[in-house]
Coordinates of N, CA, C and O in Angstrom, one line a residue:
M4 N 4.2 2.3 24.8 CA 3.5 0.4 24.4 C 2.3 1.0 23.4 O 3.2 0.1 22.0
K5 N 2.0 1.6 23.3 CA 0.2 1.6 21.9 C 1.0 1.6 20.6 O 0.6 2.0 20.0
N6 N 1.4 3.7 20.8 CA 2.9 3.7 19.6 C 3.7 3.0 18.8 O 2.9 2.3 17.2
S7 N 4.2 2.2 19.9 CA 5.5 1.0 19.1 C 4.2 -0.2 18.3 O 4.4 -0.8 17.4
T8 N 3.4 -0.5 19.2 CA 2.4 -1.5 19.0 C 1.7 -1.0 17.0 O 1.7 -1.9 16.4
Q9 N 1.0 -0.1 17.5 CA 0.5 0.7 15.8 C 1.4 0.7 14.8 O 1.4 0.4 14.1
I10 N 2.6 1.3 15.6 CA 3.6 1.4 13.9 C 3.8 -0.7 13.7 O 4.0 -0.8 12.5
L11 N 4.4 -1.3 14.7 CA 4.6 -2.7 13.9 C 3.5 -2.9 13.6 O 3.4 -4.4 12.3
A12 N 2.3 -3.0 13.7 CA 1.0 -3.4 13.3 C 0.5 -2.9 11.7 O 0.6 -3.6 10.3
G13 N 1.4 -1.9 11.2 CA 1.2 -0.9 10.2 C 1.9 -1.2 9.8 O 2.0 -1.5 8.1
L14 N 3.2 -1.3 10.1 CA 4.5 -2.8 9.1 C 4.2 -3.7 8.4 O 4.6 -3.9 7.6
G15 N 3.5 -4.4 9.6 CA 3.0 -5.4 9.3 C 2.4 -5.5 7.9 O 2.3 -6.5 6.8
G16 N 1.3 -4.7 8.1 CA 0.0 -4.6 7.5 C 0.7 -4.0 5.4 O 0.6 -4.4 4.7
A17 N 2.0 -3.6 5.6 CA 2.5 -2.8 4.7 C 3.2 -3.6 3.9 O 3.8 -3.8 2.7
L18 N 3.8 -4.3 4.6 CA 4.6 -5.7 4.4 C 3.9 -6.7 3.3 O 4.4 -7.2 2.4
V19 N 2.7 -6.9 3.9 CA 2.3 -7.6 3.4 C 1.2 -7.2 1.9 O 1.6 -7.9 1.4
L20 N 1.3 -6.4 1.9 CA 0.1 -5.8 1.3 C 1.7 -5.4 0.1 O 1.8 -6.1 -1.5
N21 N 3.1 -4.9 0.3 CA 3.6 -5.3 -0.8 C 4.0 -6.6 -1.3 O 4.9 -6.7 -2.3
L22 N 4.5 -7.5 -0.5 CA 5.3 -8.7 -0.3 C 4.1 -9.2 -1.5 O 4.6 -10.2 -2.7
V23 N 3.2 -9.4 -1.5 CA 1.9 -9.5 -2.3 C 1.8 -9.0 -3.4 O 2.2 -9.7 -5.0
H24 N 2.1 -7.8 -3.8 CA 1.9 -7.1 -5.3 C 3.4 -7.3 -5.9 O 3.2 -7.8 -7.4
E25 N 4.2 -7.7 -4.9 CA 5.9 -7.8 -5.6 C 5.7 -9.4 -5.8 O 5.7 -9.6 -7.4
F26 N 5.2 -10.2 -5.9 CA 4.8 -11.7 -6.1 C 3.9 -11.8 -7.1 O 4.7 -12.7 -8.7
A27 N 2.7 -11.2 -6.8 CA 1.6 -11.2 -7.9 C 1.8 -10.4 -9.3 O 1.8 -11.2 -10.5
R28 N 2.9 -9.7 -9.4 CA 3.0 -8.3 -10.7 C 3.9 -9.6 -11.9 O 4.1 -9.4 -12.5
H29 N 4.4 -10.6 -11.0 CA 5.4 -11.3 -11.7 C 4.7 -12.5 -12.1 O 5.5 -13.1 -13.7
G30 N 3.6 -12.7 -11.9 CA 3.3 -13.8 -12.6 C 1.4 -14.2 -12.6 O 1.0 -15.1 -13.2
V31 N 0.5 -13.1 -12.3 CA -0.2 -13.4 -12.4 C -1.1 -12.3 -13.2 O -0.7 -10.6 -13.0
R32 N -1.6 -13.0 -13.9 CA -2.3 -12.5 -15.2 C -3.0 -10.7 -14.6 O -4.0 -10.9 -13.4
D33 N -3.3 -9.4 -14.9 CA -3.7 -8.4 -15.0 C -3.6 -7.8 -13.6 O -4.4 -7.2 -12.9
A34 N -2.6 -8.2 -13.0 CA -1.9 -8.1 -11.6 C -1.9 -6.4 -11.4 O -0.9 -6.0 -12.6
P35 N -2.1 -5.4 -10.6 CA -1.4 -4.3 -10.7 C -0.2 -4.2 -10.3 O 0.1 -5.1 -9.7
H36 N 0.1 -3.3 -10.7 CA 1.5 -2.6 -10.6 C 1.4 -1.2 -10.2 O 1.9 -0.4 -10.9
V37 N 1.8 -1.3 -8.7 CA 1.5 -0.3 -7.8 C 2.8 0.8 -8.0 O 2.5 1.9 -7.2
Q38 N 3.8 -0.3 -8.2 CA 5.2 0.3 -8.4 C 5.2 1.4 -9.4 O 5.9 2.8 -9.2
E39 N 4.5 1.4 -10.0 CA 4.8 2.2 -11.5 C 4.1 3.6 -11.2 O 4.3 4.6 -11.3
I40 N 2.7 3.6 -10.6 CA 2.1 4.9 -9.7 C 3.3 5.4 -9.2 O 3.7 6.8 -9.3
A41 N 3.6 4.7 -8.0 CA 4.9 5.6 -6.9 C 5.8 6.1 -8.2 O 6.5 7.4 -7.6
E42 N 6.8 5.2 -8.9 CA 7.9 6.0 -10.2 C 7.4 7.0 -10.5 O 8.1 8.1 -10.7
Q43 N 6.0 7.4 -10.8 CA 5.5 8.4 -11.2 C 5.6 9.4 -10.5 O 6.4 10.7 -10.7
G44 N 5.0 8.9 -9.7 CA 5.2 10.3 -8.2 C 7.0 10.8 -8.1 O 7.1 11.9 -7.9
I45 N 7.4 9.8 -8.3 CA 9.0 10.2 -8.1 C 9.6 11.2 -8.7 O 9.8 12.3 -8.8
D46 N 9.0 10.6 -10.3 CA 9.1 11.6 -11.1 C 9.3 12.9 -11.2 O 9.9 14.1 -11.6
K47 N 7.4 13.4 -10.8 CA 7.1 14.4 -10.8 C 7.7 14.9 -9.8 O 8.4 16.2 -10.0
I48 N 7.9 14.8 -8.0 CA 8.9 14.9 -7.0 C 10.1 15.6 -7.6 O 11.1 16.9 -7.8
V49 N 11.1 14.8 -8.5 CA 12.3 15.2 -9.1 C 12.5 16.1 -10.0 O 13.5 16.8 -10.0
D50 N 11.6 16.5 -11.1 CA 11.5 17.6 -12.2 C 11.3 18.7 -11.1 O 11.5 19.6 -12.1
K51 N 10.4 18.8 -10.2 CA 10.2 19.7 -9.5 C 11.1 20.5 -9.1 O 11.5 21.7 -9.0
A52 N 11.8 19.2 -8.4 CA 13.3 19.7 -7.3 C 14.4 19.8 -8.3 O 15.1 21.0 -8.3
G53 N 13.6 19.6 -10.0 CA 15.5 19.9 -10.7 C 16.1 18.9 -10.6 O 17.4 19.6 -11.0
L54 N 16.1 18.0 -10.3 CA 17.1 17.0 -9.9 C 17.4 15.9 -10.7 O 15.9 16.1 -11.7
P55 N 18.3 15.4 -11.2 CA 18.2 14.4 -12.2 C 17.4 13.2 -11.6 O 17.4 12.7 -10.7
K56 N 16.7 12.5 -12.4 CA 15.8 11.3 -12.5 C 16.5 10.0 -12.0 O 17.4 9.5 -13.0
P57 N 16.3 9.5 -11.0 CA 17.0 7.8 -10.8 C 15.9 6.8 -11.6 O 15.3 7.2 -12.0
E58 N 17.2 6.1 -12.0 CA 16.7 5.6 -12.9 C 16.7 3.5 -12.2 O 17.4 3.7 -11.7
G59 N 16.5 2.8 -13.4 CA 16.4 1.2 -12.9 C 16.0 0.9 -11.7 O 14.9 1.0 -10.7
N60 N 16.7 0.3 -10.9 CA 16.5 -0.5 -9.5 C 16.9 0.7 -8.6 O 16.0 0.6 -7.7
T61 N 17.5 1.6 -9.0 CA 17.6 3.1 -7.6 C 16.2 3.7 -8.2 O 15.7 3.8 -6.5
R62 N 15.2 4.0 -9.2 CA 14.2 4.2 -8.7 C 13.0 3.2 -8.3 O 12.0 3.8 -7.8
Y63 N 13.2 1.9 -8.1 CA 12.3 1.1 -8.1 C 12.8 0.8 -6.8 O 11.6 1.2 -6.1
G64 N 13.8 1.6 -6.0 CA 14.3 1.0 -4.9 C 13.2 2.0 -4.0 O 13.1 1.8 -2.7
I65 N 13.7 3.3 -4.6 CA 13.0 4.5 -4.0 C 11.4 4.1 -3.7 O 11.1 4.9 -2.7
A66 N 11.0 4.0 -4.7 CA 9.5 3.7 -5.1 C 9.1 2.7 -4.2 O 7.7 2.9 -2.9
L67 N 10.1 1.3 -3.9 CA 9.3 0.6 -2.6 C 9.5 1.3 -0.9 O 8.7 1.0 -0.5
A68 N 10.5 2.0 -1.2 CA 10.7 2.4 0.1 C 9.9 3.2 0.3 O 9.3 3.2 1.9
G69 N 9.0 4.0 -0.3 CA 8.7 5.0 0.1 C 7.2 4.5 -0.1 O 6.2 4.8 1.3
D70 N 7.1 3.3 -0.4 CA 5.3 3.0 -0.6 C 5.4 2.4 1.0 O 3.9 2.0 2.1
I71 N 6.4 1.5 1.4 CA 6.4 0.7 2.2 C 6.4 2.1 3.6 O 5.4 1.5 4.9
V72 N 7.0 2.9 3.6 CA 6.8 4.1 4.5 C 5.4 4.5 4.6 O 4.4 4.7 6.0
A73 N 4.9 4.9 4.1 CA 3.5 5.4 3.6 C 2.3 4.7 4.2 O 2.0 5.1 4.7
N74 N 2.3 3.6 3.7 CA 2.1 2.6 4.2 C 1.6 1.8 5.4 O 0.8 1.6 6.3
T75 N 3.1 1.8 5.8 CA 3.0 2.1 7.7 C 2.4 2.8 8.7 O 1.6 2.7 9.2
V76 N 2.8 3.8 7.9 CA 2.5 5.0 8.5 C 0.5 5.0 8.7 O -0.6 5.1 9.4
Y77 N 0.0 5.0 7.1 CA -1.2 4.7 6.6 C -2.3 3.4 7.7 O -3.2 3.8 8.6
Y78 N -1.1 2.2 8.3 CA -2.0 1.1 8.7 C -1.6 1.3 10.1 O -2.3 0.7 10.6
A79 N -0.9 2.0 10.7 CA -0.8 2.1 11.9 C -1.9 2.7 12.2 O -2.6 2.9 13.9
Q80 N -3.0 3.5 11.8 CA -4.2 3.9 12.5 C -4.8 3.1 12.4 O -5.9 3.7 13.2
V81 N -4.6 1.7 12.3 CA -5.5 0.8 12.8 C -5.8 0.5 14.8 O -6.6 0.1 15.1
G82 N -4.5 1.2 14.9 CA -4.8 1.0 16.4 C -5.2 1.7 17.7 O -5.8 2.0 18.3
Y83 N -5.9 2.9 16.9 CA -6.7 4.0 17.3 C -8.3 3.5 17.5 O -8.7 2.9 16.6
G84 N -8.5 3.8 18.4 CA -10.2 3.8 18.6 C -10.4 2.0 18.9 O -8.9 1.2 19.4
K85 N -11.4 1.4 19.8 CA -12.1 -0.1 20.6 C -11.4 -0.5 18.9 O -11.2 -2.1 19.4
N86 N -12.4 -0.7 18.1 CA -12.6 -1.7 17.5 C -11.5 -1.9 16.1 O -11.4 -1.3 15.2
G87 N -10.3 -2.5 15.9 CA -9.0 -2.7 15.7 C -9.6 -3.2 13.5 O -9.6 -2.7 12.6
W88 N -10.2 -4.3 13.8 CA -10.7 -5.1 13.0 C -11.5 -4.7 12.1 O -11.3 -4.4 10.8
T89 N -13.0 -3.9 12.7 CA -13.6 -3.0 11.9 C -12.7 -1.7 10.7 O -12.9 -1.6 9.6
R90 N -11.7 -1.3 11.9 CA -10.7 -0.4 10.9 C -9.8 -0.5 10.2 O -9.8 -0.2 9.2
G91 N -9.2 -1.5 10.1 CA -8.2 -2.4 9.6 C -8.8 -2.5 8.1 O -8.5 -2.3 7.0
I92 N -10.0 -3.4 8.0 CA -10.9 -3.1 6.8 C -11.2 -2.2 6.5 O -11.0 -2.1 5.5
A93 N -11.5 -1.3 7.1 CA -12.0 -0.3 6.3 C -10.4 0.5 6.1 O -11.2 1.0 4.7
L94 N -10.4 0.4 6.4 CA -8.8 0.7 5.9 C -8.1 0.8 4.6 O -7.8 1.2 4.0
G95 N -8.2 -0.6 4.6 CA -7.4 -1.2 3.2 C -8.7 -0.9 2.5 O -8.4 -1.1 1.3
L96 N -10.0 -1.3 2.3 CA -11.1 -0.9 1.5 C -11.2 0.6 1.3 O -10.8 0.8 -0.6
I97 N -10.7 1.7 1.4 CA -10.6 2.7 1.4 C -9.1 3.2 0.3 O -8.7 3.8 -0.6
G98 N -8.2 2.6 1.1 CA -6.6 2.9 0.6 C -7.0 1.9 -0.5 O -6.3 2.2 -2.0
G99 N -7.7 0.9 -0.6 CA -7.6 0.1 -2.1 C -9.1 0.7 -3.6 O -7.9 0.8 -4.3
I100 N -9.7 1.6 -2.6 CA -10.2 1.9 -4.2 C -9.9 3.6 -3.8 O -9.6 4.1 -5.3
G101 N -9.4 4.2 -3.0 CA -8.1 5.5 -3.3 C -7.6 5.1 -4.8 O -7.0 5.4 -5.4
A102 N -6.2 4.0 -3.9 CA -5.6 3.6 -5.5 C -5.6 3.0 -6.5 O -5.4 3.4 -8.1
V103 N -7.0 2.5 -7.0 CA -8.0 2.8 -8.1 C -8.9 4.1 -8.9 O -7.9 4.4 -9.7
L104 N -8.7 4.9 -7.5 CA -9.4 6.2 -8.5 C -8.5 7.5 -8.0 O -8.6 8.3 -9.0
L105 N -8.0 7.8 -7.4 CA -6.8 8.7 -7.5 C -5.9 8.7 -8.5 O -5.4 9.8 -8.6
P106 N -4.8 8.2 -8.7 CA -4.2 8.5 -9.8 C -4.4 9.2 -10.7 O -3.7 10.2 -11.1
E107 N -5.4 9.1 -11.5 CA -5.5 10.0 -12.9 C -5.7 11.4 -12.3 O -5.7 12.3 -13.2
K108 N -6.8 11.3 -11.2 CA -7.4 13.0 -10.5 C -5.4 13.5 -10.2 O -6.0 14.8 -10.2
L109 N -4.7 12.9 -9.8 CA -3.5 13.3 -9.5 C -2.6 13.5 -10.8 O -1.3 14.2 -10.6
G110 N -3.3 13.1 -11.9 CA -2.5 13.7 -12.8 C -1.2 12.8 -13.2 O -0.1 12.5 -14.0
F111 N -1.8 10.9 -12.5 CA -1.3 9.8 -12.8 C -1.6 9.6 -14.4 O -2.7 9.0 -14.5
D112 N -0.8 8.5 -14.8 CA -1.4 7.0 -15.8 C -1.8 6.1 -14.8 O -1.2 5.3 -14.4
D113 N -3.1 6.5 -15.1 CA -3.4 5.3 -13.9 C -4.0 3.4 -14.6 O -4.3 2.7 -13.5
R114 N -3.2 3.3 -15.5 CA -3.2 2.1 -16.2 C -2.7 0.8 -15.2 O -3.1 -0.6 -15.0
P115 N -1.6 1.5 -14.5 CA -1.3 0.0 -13.9 C -2.2 0.0 -12.8 O -2.1 -1.5 -12.4
V116 N -3.2 0.5 -12.5 CA -4.0 -0.4 -11.2 C -5.5 -0.4 -11.6 O -6.0 -0.9 -11.1
S117 N -5.8 -0.1 -13.3 CA -7.1 -0.2 -13.4 C -7.1 -0.1 -15.1 O -8.4 -0.3 -15.5
K118 N -6.5 -1.5 -15.4 CA -6.6 -1.5 -16.7 C -7.4 -2.4 -17.2 O -7.9 -2.3 -18.2
T119 N -7.5 -3.4 -15.8 CA -9.2 -3.9 -16.6 C -9.9 -4.3 -14.9 O -9.1 -3.9 -14.2
T120 N -10.8 -4.6 -15.1 CA -11.6 -5.0 -13.4 C -11.3 -5.8 -13.3 O -11.1 -5.7 -11.8
T121 N -10.3 -7.4 -13.1 CA -9.7 -7.8 -12.9 C -8.4 -7.0 -11.8 O -8.3 -7.1 -10.1
T122 N -8.1 -6.0 -12.4 CA -6.6 -5.3 -11.6 C -6.9 -3.9 -10.9 O -6.6 -4.4 -9.9
K123 N -8.1 -4.0 -10.8 CA -9.0 -2.9 -10.2 C -9.5 -3.9 -9.0 O -8.9 -3.0 -7.4
I124 N -9.9 -5.1 -9.3 CA -10.4 -5.3 -8.0 C -9.2 -6.0 -7.1 O -8.8 -6.0 -5.7
L125 N -8.1 -6.4 -7.7 CA -6.9 -7.4 -7.4 C -6.7 -5.8 -6.4 O -6.1 -6.6 -4.9
T126 N -6.6 -4.8 -6.7 CA -6.0 -3.6 -6.1 C -6.6 -3.6 -4.4 O -5.8 -3.2 -3.5
I127 N -8.3 -3.4 -5.0 CA -8.9 -3.3 -3.9 C -8.6 -4.5 -2.6 O -8.0 -4.4 -1.4
V128 N -8.9 -5.5 -3.2 CA -8.5 -6.6 -1.9 C -6.9 -7.0 -1.3 O -6.9 -7.3 -0.1
W129 N -6.3 -6.5 -2.1 CA -4.6 -6.6 -1.5 C -4.4 -5.5 -0.8 O -3.5 -5.5 0.6
Y130 N -5.2 -4.0 -1.0 CA -4.9 -3.3 0.2 C -6.0 -4.0 1.0 O -5.0 -3.7 2.6
T131 N -7.0 -4.4 1.1 CA -7.8 -4.5 2.5 C -6.6 -5.9 3.4 O -7.1 -6.0 3.8
L132 N -6.1 -6.9 2.4 CA -5.3 -7.7 3.2 C -4.6 -7.2 4.1 O -4.3 -7.4 5.1
G133 N -4.1 -5.7 3.9 CA -3.1 -5.1 4.5 C -3.5 -4.8 5.9 O -3.2 -4.6 6.9
G134 N -4.9 -4.3 5.4 CA -5.7 -3.6 6.5 C -6.0 -5.3 8.0 O -5.7 -5.0 8.8
I135 N -5.8 -5.8 6.7 CA -6.9 -7.1 7.7 C -5.4 -7.5 8.5 O -5.3 -7.7 9.5
T136 N -4.7 -7.4 8.2 CA -2.7 -7.7 8.7 C -2.4 -7.2 9.5 O -2.1 -7.7 10.8
A137 N -2.5 -5.9 9.7 CA -2.6 -4.8 10.5 C -3.4 -5.1 11.9 O -3.1 -5.0 12.9
A138 N -4.4 -5.5 11.8 CA -5.3 -5.2 12.5 C -5.2 -6.8 13.3 O -5.5 -6.4 14.9
A139 N -5.0 -7.7 12.9 CA -4.6 -9.2 13.2 C -3.4 -8.3 14.2 O -3.3 -9.2 15.6
L140 N -2.4 -8.7 13.4 CA -1.1 -7.9 14.2 C -1.3 -6.5 15.4 O -0.7 -7.2 16.6
N141 N -2.0 -5.9 15.2 CA -2.6 -5.2 16.3 C -3.3 -5.5 17.6 O -3.2 -5.3 18.7
H142 N -3.9 -6.3 17.4 CA -4.9 -7.5 18.5 C -4.1 -8.4 18.7 O -4.0 -8.2 20.5
A143 N -3.1 -9.2 18.1 CA -2.5 -9.8 18.9 C -1.4 -8.9 19.9 O -0.9 -9.3 20.7
L144 N -0.5 -8.0 19.4 CA 0.5 -7.3 20.1 C -0.5 -6.7 21.2 O 0.4 -6.7 21.9
R145 N -1.2 -6.1 20.8 CA -1.8 -5.5 22.2 C -2.6 -7.0 23.2 O -2.4 -7.0 24.7
R146 N -2.8 -7.8 22.6 CA -3.4 -9.3 24.1 C -1.7 -9.7 24.7 O -2.2 -9.9 25.7
E147 N -0.7 -9.0 24.0 CA 1.1 -9.7 24.7 C 0.8 -9.2 25.9 O 2.0 -9.0 26.6
A148 N 0.8 -7.6 24.9 CA 0.9 -6.5 26.2 C 0.3 -6.7 27.4 O 0.4 -6.0 28.2
T149 N -1.3 -6.8 27.6 CA -1.4 -7.4 27.9 C -1.7 -8.4 29.4 O -2.3 -8.6 30.4
A150 N -0.7 -9.4 28.3 CA -0.8 -10.9 29.1 C -0.2 -11.2 30.3 O 0.7 -10.2 30.8

């Protein structure tokens, strides 16, 4: 039961993170465009594999699916240990800071997540929101299991 709780909590955090990104990138000035980092990663992988680059909606869909899977696994870690709330906040902050600092170090164009101070702050806040969501779901699902 614990593993399924963790996965569901992680999925909830990942979905909230991705929904906020998706809605905000269409209407919030200086919103981060994390999907562009994921698309750059797809391009690097297919180049190394000698495969044709996916384009348009296919590339975007692969990036979105990859983000959701990766963030689900990441946020599922909220279920380890006793204090899921602290872990959720920490995972969110670390994920957001990593999303701002790591792309350039990994050879990606980091402008989609670091073009302005506002963009950087929103990236960190939204990842933290995902962590808090995962913690809340983990807490609720564990309480439901023991009721």
